[in-house]
Amino acid sequence: MKKKIFTTLAIGALCLPLGLGLAGCGGKSSDVDVVAKDVYAMSAVSSVMYLDDLDAEVGAQNETTRPSCFTDEDVQGVKSYLEMFNGMLIGNGLTQEVVNTPTDDKYSGVYTFCMTISVPSVGGKIVEYKMYYNEINKETEEEIDDGELELEVSSTLDGVLVFGDEEYEVHGEREFEQEGNEEEASIEFTTYSRTNRENYIIVEQSVENDEVEYEYTIVKNGDIVSKTEVEMERERNRTEFELQFKDNGTLKEGVYKMYKRDNDDTFVIDYVQNNVREKILATISAEGVITFTYSNGYIETF
């Protein structure tokens, strides 16, 4: 089965069809708006999950414990993506709802819209994020030319993402063009660290007809440290994620493949880099404790 690149929400009936939703919008600008909001919501939540780990200091590990090909940064990155993907697989996936910011809210008069993002978590809990934002320079142009619809939608978004007591600055840009049956769209969403604005995550999704590309750019202290492309496949009662990354700091390139069968609680993580292959078995408890079991038998928890 040939793989296509989807966003982390496009997993069969479990999640919202973000990538394919653009191709099925039927030329209605309101449908394009809904798709953009879904991508913004997913980007915001997944970025916060990663930023929290990016800001954290990783404790030193005994070099003889885990396989030597895994650095502290490697393990932290795998853990972050695992948490992100697991959250999208639980229950019915992420949902978002947008209303005008209530008049009694402290952000009333500052931001026009309030998006409530609900994410299933471990133990059947629902975790909520709130994103307050303004849409700026929103433009929609529609016309019929020789019997074919031509549609262009573009806008930028600026706001703040609130999770518990923490706040993150966010910025989004989107463009969508349709001419007859040809469609092209791009969305870029940036989430800035709450403690260091030079730490941020850029999530990009570009769509051309049925082809969807999805990429994370990780910036730490103002420098791009890695870029990761995500592929996803649903096949034979399992969901598989493939991450192809380039680490600018160490000039490393590699591939992670994560998969989990529908009736199994264990993630299998295959790692390939410079002809080195390793495997991690990962589990997440109902309390959110993550356990990695490496190929050499070493076990560590987070």
CSV table of C-alpha atoms in Angstrom, one decimal:
chain,number,residue,atom,x,y,z
A,1,MET,CA,0.0,0.0,0.0
A,2,LYS,CA,1.5,3.3,-1.1
A,3,LYS,CA,1.9,5.7,1.8
A,4,LYS,CA,0.6,9.3,1.8
A,5,ILE,CA,1.5,12.0,4.2
A,6,PHE,CA,-1.3,13.1,6.5
A,7,THR,CA,-1.6,15.2,9.6
A,8,THR,CA,-1.8,13.4,12.9
A,9,LEU,CA,-5.5,13.7,13.0
A,10,ALA,CA,-6.2,11.9,9.7
A,11,ILE,CA,-6.5,8.4,11.1
A,12,GLY,CA,-9.5,6.7,9.6
A,13,ALA,CA,-12.8,7.3,11.5
A,14,LEU,CA,-11.0,8.1,14.7
A,15,CYS,CA,-10.0,11.6,13.7
A,16,LEU,CA,-11.0,14.6,11.6
A,17,PRO,CA,-10.0,14.3,7.9
A,18,LEU,CA,-7.9,17.4,7.8
A,19,GLY,CA,-5.9,16.5,4.7
A,20,LEU,CA,-8.7,15.0,2.7
A,21,GLY,CA,-11.1,17.6,4.0
A,22,LEU,CA,-9.5,20.2,1.8
A,23,ALA,CA,-10.0,18.1,-1.3
A,24,GLY,CA,-13.7,17.6,-0.4
A,25,CYS,CA,-14.6,21.1,0.5
A,26,GLY,CA,-16.7,21.6,-2.7
A,27,GLY,CA,-15.5,25.1,-3.1
A,28,LYS,CA,-17.2,26.5,0.0
A,29,SER,CA,-15.1,29.0,1.9
A,30,SER,CA,-16.8,28.1,5.2
A,31,ASP,CA,-15.6,24.5,4.8
A,32,VAL,CA,-12.1,25.8,4.2
A,33,ASP,CA,-12.3,27.8,7.4
A,34,VAL,CA,-13.3,24.7,9.4
A,35,VAL,CA,-10.4,22.7,8.0
A,36,ALA,CA,-8.0,25.5,8.9
A,37,LYS,CA,-9.3,25.6,12.5
A,38,ASP,CA,-8.8,21.9,12.8
A,39,VAL,CA,-5.1,22.2,11.7
A,40,TYR,CA,-4.5,25.1,13.9
A,41,ALA,CA,-5.9,23.2,16.9
A,42,MET,CA,-3.8,20.1,16.2
A,43,SER,CA,-0.7,22.2,15.7
A,44,ALA,CA,-1.2,24.2,18.9
A,45,VAL,CA,-1.7,21.1,21.1
A,46,SER,CA,1.1,19.0,19.6
A,47,SER,CA,3.6,21.9,19.7
A,48,VAL,CA,2.9,22.5,23.4
A,49,MET,CA,3.6,18.8,24.1
A,50,TYR,CA,6.9,19.1,22.4
A,51,LEU,CA,7.9,22.6,23.7
A,52,ASP,CA,7.4,21.4,27.3
A,53,ASP,CA,10.1,18.7,26.7
A,54,LEU,CA,12.3,21.1,24.7
A,55,ASP,CA,12.4,23.5,27.6
A,56,ALA,CA,13.1,20.8,30.1
A,57,GLU,CA,16.6,19.8,31.2
A,58,VAL,CA,17.3,16.2,30.6
A,59,GLY,CA,19.2,14.5,33.4
A,60,ALA,CA,22.5,12.8,32.7
A,61,GLN,CA,22.3,9.1,31.9
A,62,ASN,CA,24.8,6.3,32.5
A,63,GLU,CA,26.4,5.6,29.1
A,64,THR,CA,26.2,1.8,29.7
A,65,THR,CA,22.5,1.8,30.3
A,66,ARG,CA,20.6,2.3,27.0
A,67,PRO,CA,22.0,1.4,23.6
A,68,SER,CA,24.7,3.9,22.7
A,69,CYS,CA,23.0,5.2,19.5
A,70,PHE,CA,20.3,6.9,21.6
A,71,THR,CA,21.4,10.2,23.1
A,72,ASP,CA,19.4,12.0,25.8
A,73,GLU,CA,18.0,14.3,23.1
A,74,ASP,CA,17.0,11.4,20.9
A,75,VAL,CA,15.1,9.8,23.8
A,76,GLN,CA,13.4,13.1,24.7
A,77,GLY,CA,12.3,13.6,21.1
A,78,VAL,CA,10.9,10.0,20.8
A,79,LYS,CA,9.0,10.5,24.1
A,80,SER,CA,7.5,13.8,22.9
A,81,TYR,CA,6.3,12.4,19.6
A,82,LEU,CA,5.0,9.3,21.3
A,83,GLU,CA,2.9,11.4,23.7
A,84,MET,CA,1.6,13.4,20.9
A,85,PHE,CA,0.5,10.5,18.7
A,86,ASN,CA,-0.9,8.6,21.7
A,87,GLY,CA,-3.2,11.5,22.5
A,88,MET,CA,-4.5,11.5,19.0
A,89,LEU,CA,-5.3,7.8,19.1
A,90,ILE,CA,-7.3,7.7,22.3
A,91,GLY,CA,-11.0,7.9,22.1
A,92,ASN,CA,-12.4,10.0,19.2
A,93,GLY,CA,-9.4,12.2,18.8
A,94,LEU,CA,-9.1,16.0,19.1
A,95,THR,CA,-12.1,18.3,18.7
A,96,GLN,CA,-12.3,22.1,18.6
A,97,GLU,CA,-15.1,24.6,19.0
A,98,VAL,CA,-14.9,28.3,18.3
A,99,VAL,CA,-17.1,31.0,19.8
A,100,ASN,CA,-16.8,34.8,20.3
A,101,THR,CA,-14.8,35.5,23.4
A,102,PRO,CA,-17.3,35.8,26.3
A,103,THR,CA,-17.6,39.3,27.7
A,104,ASP,CA,-16.7,38.2,31.2
A,105,ASP,CA,-13.5,36.6,30.1
A,106,LYS,CA,-10.2,38.4,30.9
A,107,TYR,CA,-9.3,38.3,27.2
A,108,SER,CA,-12.6,40.0,26.2
A,109,GLY,CA,-11.7,43.1,24.1
A,110,VAL,CA,-8.3,41.8,23.4
A,111,TYR,CA,-9.1,38.7,21.2
A,112,THR,CA,-12.3,38.3,19.2
A,113,PHE,CA,-12.4,34.5,19.1
A,114,CYS,CA,-12.0,31.7,21.7
A,115,MET,CA,-11.2,28.2,20.5
A,116,THR,CA,-11.7,25.3,23.0
A,117,ILE,CA,-9.6,22.3,22.1
A,118,SER,CA,-10.5,19.0,23.7
A,119,VAL,CA,-7.9,16.2,23.7
A,120,PRO,CA,-8.5,12.7,25.0
A,121,SER,CA,-5.8,11.7,27.5
A,122,VAL,CA,-4.8,8.7,29.5
A,123,GLY,CA,-7.4,7.1,31.8
A,124,GLY,CA,-10.3,8.4,29.7
A,125,LYS,CA,-9.8,12.0,30.8
A,126,ILE,CA,-10.4,15.0,28.5
A,127,VAL,CA,-7.7,17.7,28.6
A,128,GLU,CA,-8.8,21.2,27.4
A,129,TYR,CA,-6.7,24.0,25.9
A,130,LYS,CA,-8.1,27.4,25.1
A,131,MET,CA,-6.8,29.5,22.2
A,132,TYR,CA,-7.8,33.2,22.1
A,133,TYR,CA,-7.0,34.9,18.8
A,134,ASN,CA,-7.8,37.5,16.1
A,135,GLU,CA,-7.9,36.8,12.4
A,136,ILE,CA,-6.1,39.5,10.5
A,137,ASN,CA,-6.2,40.4,6.9
A,138,LYS,CA,-8.7,37.7,6.1
A,139,GLU,CA,-9.5,37.7,2.4
A,140,THR,CA,-11.9,35.5,0.4
A,141,GLU,CA,-12.3,35.8,-3.3
A,142,GLU,CA,-14.7,33.7,-5.4
A,143,GLU,CA,-15.6,34.0,-9.1
A,144,ILE,CA,-16.8,31.8,-11.9
A,145,ASP,CA,-14.6,31.7,-15.0
A,146,ASP,CA,-15.7,29.6,-18.0
A,147,GLY,CA,-18.0,27.7,-15.8
A,148,GLU,CA,-15.3,26.8,-13.2
A,149,LEU,CA,-15.1,28.1,-9.7
A,150,GLU,CA,-12.0,30.1,-8.7
A,151,LEU,CA,-11.6,30.5,-5.0
A,152,GLU,CA,-8.8,32.1,-2.9
A,153,VAL,CA,-8.8,32.3,0.9
A,154,SER,CA,-6.0,33.8,2.9
A,155,SER,CA,-5.6,35.1,6.5
A,156,THR,CA,-3.2,35.4,9.4
A,157,LEU,CA,-3.9,34.6,13.1
A,158,ASP,CA,-2.3,36.0,16.2
A,159,GLY,CA,-3.2,35.0,19.7
A,160,VAL,CA,-2.4,33.2,22.9
A,161,LEU,CA,-2.8,29.5,23.9
A,162,VAL,CA,-3.8,28.9,27.5
A,163,PHE,CA,-3.1,25.5,29.1
A,164,GLY,CA,-3.7,25.4,32.9
A,165,ASP,CA,-1.6,28.3,34.3
A,166,GLU,CA,0.6,28.5,31.3
A,167,GLU,CA,0.4,30.8,28.2
A,168,TYR,CA,2.0,30.4,24.8
A,169,GLU,CA,2.1,33.0,22.0
A,170,VAL,CA,0.8,31.7,18.7
A,171,HIS,CA,0.9,32.9,15.1
A,172,GLY,CA,-0.7,31.3,12.0
A,173,GLU,CA,-0.9,31.9,8.3
A,174,ARG,CA,-3.0,30.1,5.7
A,175,GLU,CA,-3.6,30.2,2.0
A,176,PHE,CA,-6.1,28.2,-0.1
A,177,GLU,CA,-6.6,28.3,-3.9
A,178,GLN,CA,-9.0,26.3,-6.0
A,179,GLU,CA,-9.4,26.5,-9.8
A,180,GLY,CA,-11.9,23.9,-11.1
A,181,ASN,CA,-10.7,20.5,-9.7
A,182,GLU,CA,-7.2,21.8,-8.9
A,183,GLU,CA,-6.6,22.7,-5.3
A,184,GLU,CA,-3.6,24.0,-3.4
A,185,ALA,CA,-3.4,25.0,0.2
A,186,SER,CA,-0.8,25.7,2.9
A,187,ILE,CA,-1.0,26.4,6.6
A,188,GLU,CA,1.9,27.4,8.9
A,189,PHE,CA,1.4,27.6,12.7
A,190,THR,CA,4.1,28.7,15.2
A,191,THR,CA,3.9,28.2,18.9
A,192,TYR,CA,6.5,30.0,21.2
A,193,SER,CA,7.8,28.7,24.5
A,194,ARG,CA,6.4,30.3,27.6
A,195,THR,CA,9.9,30.6,29.2
A,196,ASN,CA,12.1,31.4,26.2
A,197,ARG,CA,10.7,33.0,23.1
A,198,GLU,CA,13.7,31.8,21.1
A,199,ASN,CA,12.3,28.2,21.6
A,200,TYR,CA,9.5,27.6,19.2
A,201,ILE,CA,7.8,25.0,17.0
A,202,ILE,CA,6.7,25.6,13.4
A,203,VAL,CA,4.1,23.2,12.0
A,204,GLU,CA,3.6,23.3,8.3
A,205,GLN,CA,0.9,21.5,6.2
A,206,SER,CA,0.8,21.9,2.4
A,207,VAL,CA,-1.8,20.3,0.3
A,208,GLU,CA,-1.9,19.9,-3.5
A,209,ASN,CA,-4.9,17.9,-4.7
A,210,ASP,CA,-4.7,14.6,-2.8
A,211,GLU,CA,-1.0,15.0,-1.7
A,212,VAL,CA,-0.5,16.3,1.8
A,213,GLU,CA,2.9,17.2,3.4
A,214,TYR,CA,3.4,17.7,7.0
A,215,GLU,CA,6.5,19.0,8.8
A,216,TYR,CA,7.8,20.1,12.2
A,217,THR,CA,10.7,22.6,12.5
A,218,ILE,CA,12.2,22.7,16.0
A,219,VAL,CA,14.0,25.9,17.0
A,220,LYS,CA,16.0,26.2,20.2
A,221,ASN,CA,17.7,29.4,21.3
A,222,GLY,CA,17.0,30.9,17.9
A,223,ASP,CA,18.6,28.1,15.9
A,224,ILE,CA,16.9,25.4,13.9
A,225,VAL,CA,18.0,22.2,15.5
A,226,SER,CA,15.9,19.7,13.5
A,227,LYS,CA,13.2,19.2,10.9
A,228,THR,CA,10.9,16.2,10.9
A,229,GLU,CA,8.5,15.0,8.2
A,230,VAL,CA,5.7,12.8,9.4
A,231,GLU,CA,4.0,10.0,7.4
A,232,MET,CA,1.1,8.0,8.7
A,233,GLU,CA,-0.5,4.8,7.5
A,234,ARG,CA,-3.6,2.9,8.7
A,235,GLU,CA,-3.3,-0.8,7.6
A,236,ARG,CA,-3.9,-4.3,8.9
A,237,ASN,CA,-5.5,-3.2,12.2
A,238,ARG,CA,-2.7,-1.0,13.2
A,239,THR,CA,-1.6,2.6,12.9
A,240,GLU,CA,1.9,3.4,11.8
A,241,PHE,CA,3.8,6.7,12.0
A,242,GLU,CA,7.1,7.3,10.2
A,243,LEU,CA,9.3,10.2,11.2
A,244,GLN,CA,12.1,11.2,8.9
A,245,PHE,CA,14.3,13.8,10.7
A,246,LYS,CA,17.4,15.9,10.1
A,247,ASP,CA,19.2,17.1,13.2
A,248,ASN,CA,21.2,20.2,12.3
A,249,GLY,CA,23.0,20.2,15.6
A,250,THR,CA,24.7,16.8,15.2
A,251,LEU,CA,24.2,16.5,11.4
A,252,LYS,CA,22.3,13.3,12.0
A,253,GLU,CA,19.6,11.9,9.7
A,254,GLY,CA,17.4,9.1,10.6
A,255,VAL,CA,14.0,7.4,10.5
A,256,TYR,CA,11.7,6.4,13.4
A,257,LYS,CA,8.8,4.1,12.7
A,258,MET,CA,6.1,3.8,15.5
A,259,TYR,CA,3.2,1.5,15.3
A,260,LYS,CA,0.5,0.1,17.6
A,261,ARG,CA,-2.0,-2.6,16.9
A,262,ASP,CA,-5.7,-1.8,17.7
A,263,ASN,CA,-5.9,-4.4,20.5
A,264,ASP,CA,-2.4,-3.9,21.9
A,265,ASP,CA,-1.2,-1.3,24.5
A,266,THR,CA,2.4,-1.4,23.4
A,267,PHE,CA,4.0,0.9,20.8
A,268,VAL,CA,6.8,-0.6,18.8
A,269,ILE,CA,9.4,2.0,17.8
A,270,ASP,CA,12.0,1.1,15.2
A,271,TYR,CA,15.0,3.3,14.7
A,272,VAL,CA,17.2,3.4,11.7
A,273,GLN,CA,20.3,5.6,11.3
A,274,ASN,CA,23.5,5.1,9.3
A,275,ASN,CA,22.7,1.4,8.9
A,276,VAL,CA,22.2,1.0,12.6
A,277,ARG,CA,18.9,-0.5,13.6
A,278,GLU,CA,17.4,-0.5,17.1
A,279,LYS,CA,14.0,-1.1,18.6
A,280,ILE,CA,12.1,0.2,21.7
A,281,LEU,CA,8.9,-1.2,23.2
A,282,ALA,CA,7.0,1.6,24.8
A,283,THR,CA,3.9,1.5,27.1
A,284,ILE,CA,1.9,4.3,28.6
A,285,SER,CA,0.1,3.6,31.9
A,286,ALA,CA,-3.3,4.9,32.9
A,287,GLU,CA,-1.5,7.4,35.1
A,288,GLY,CA,0.6,8.6,32.1
A,289,VAL,CA,3.9,6.9,33.1
A,290,ILE,CA,5.9,6.0,30.0
A,291,THR,CA,8.1,2.9,30.0
A,292,PHE,CA,10.8,2.3,27.4
A,293,THR,CA,12.3,-1.2,27.0
A,294,TYR,CA,15.3,-1.3,24.8
A,295,SER,CA,16.7,-4.1,22.7
A,296,ASN,CA,19.5,-4.7,25.2
A,297,GLY,CA,16.9,-5.2,28.0
A,298,TYR,CA,17.4,-1.9,29.7
A,299,ILE,CA,14.2,-0.2,31.0
A,300,GLU,CA,13.7,3.4,31.9
A,301,THR,CA,10.5,5.3,32.9
A,302,PHE,CA,9.4,8.9,32.5
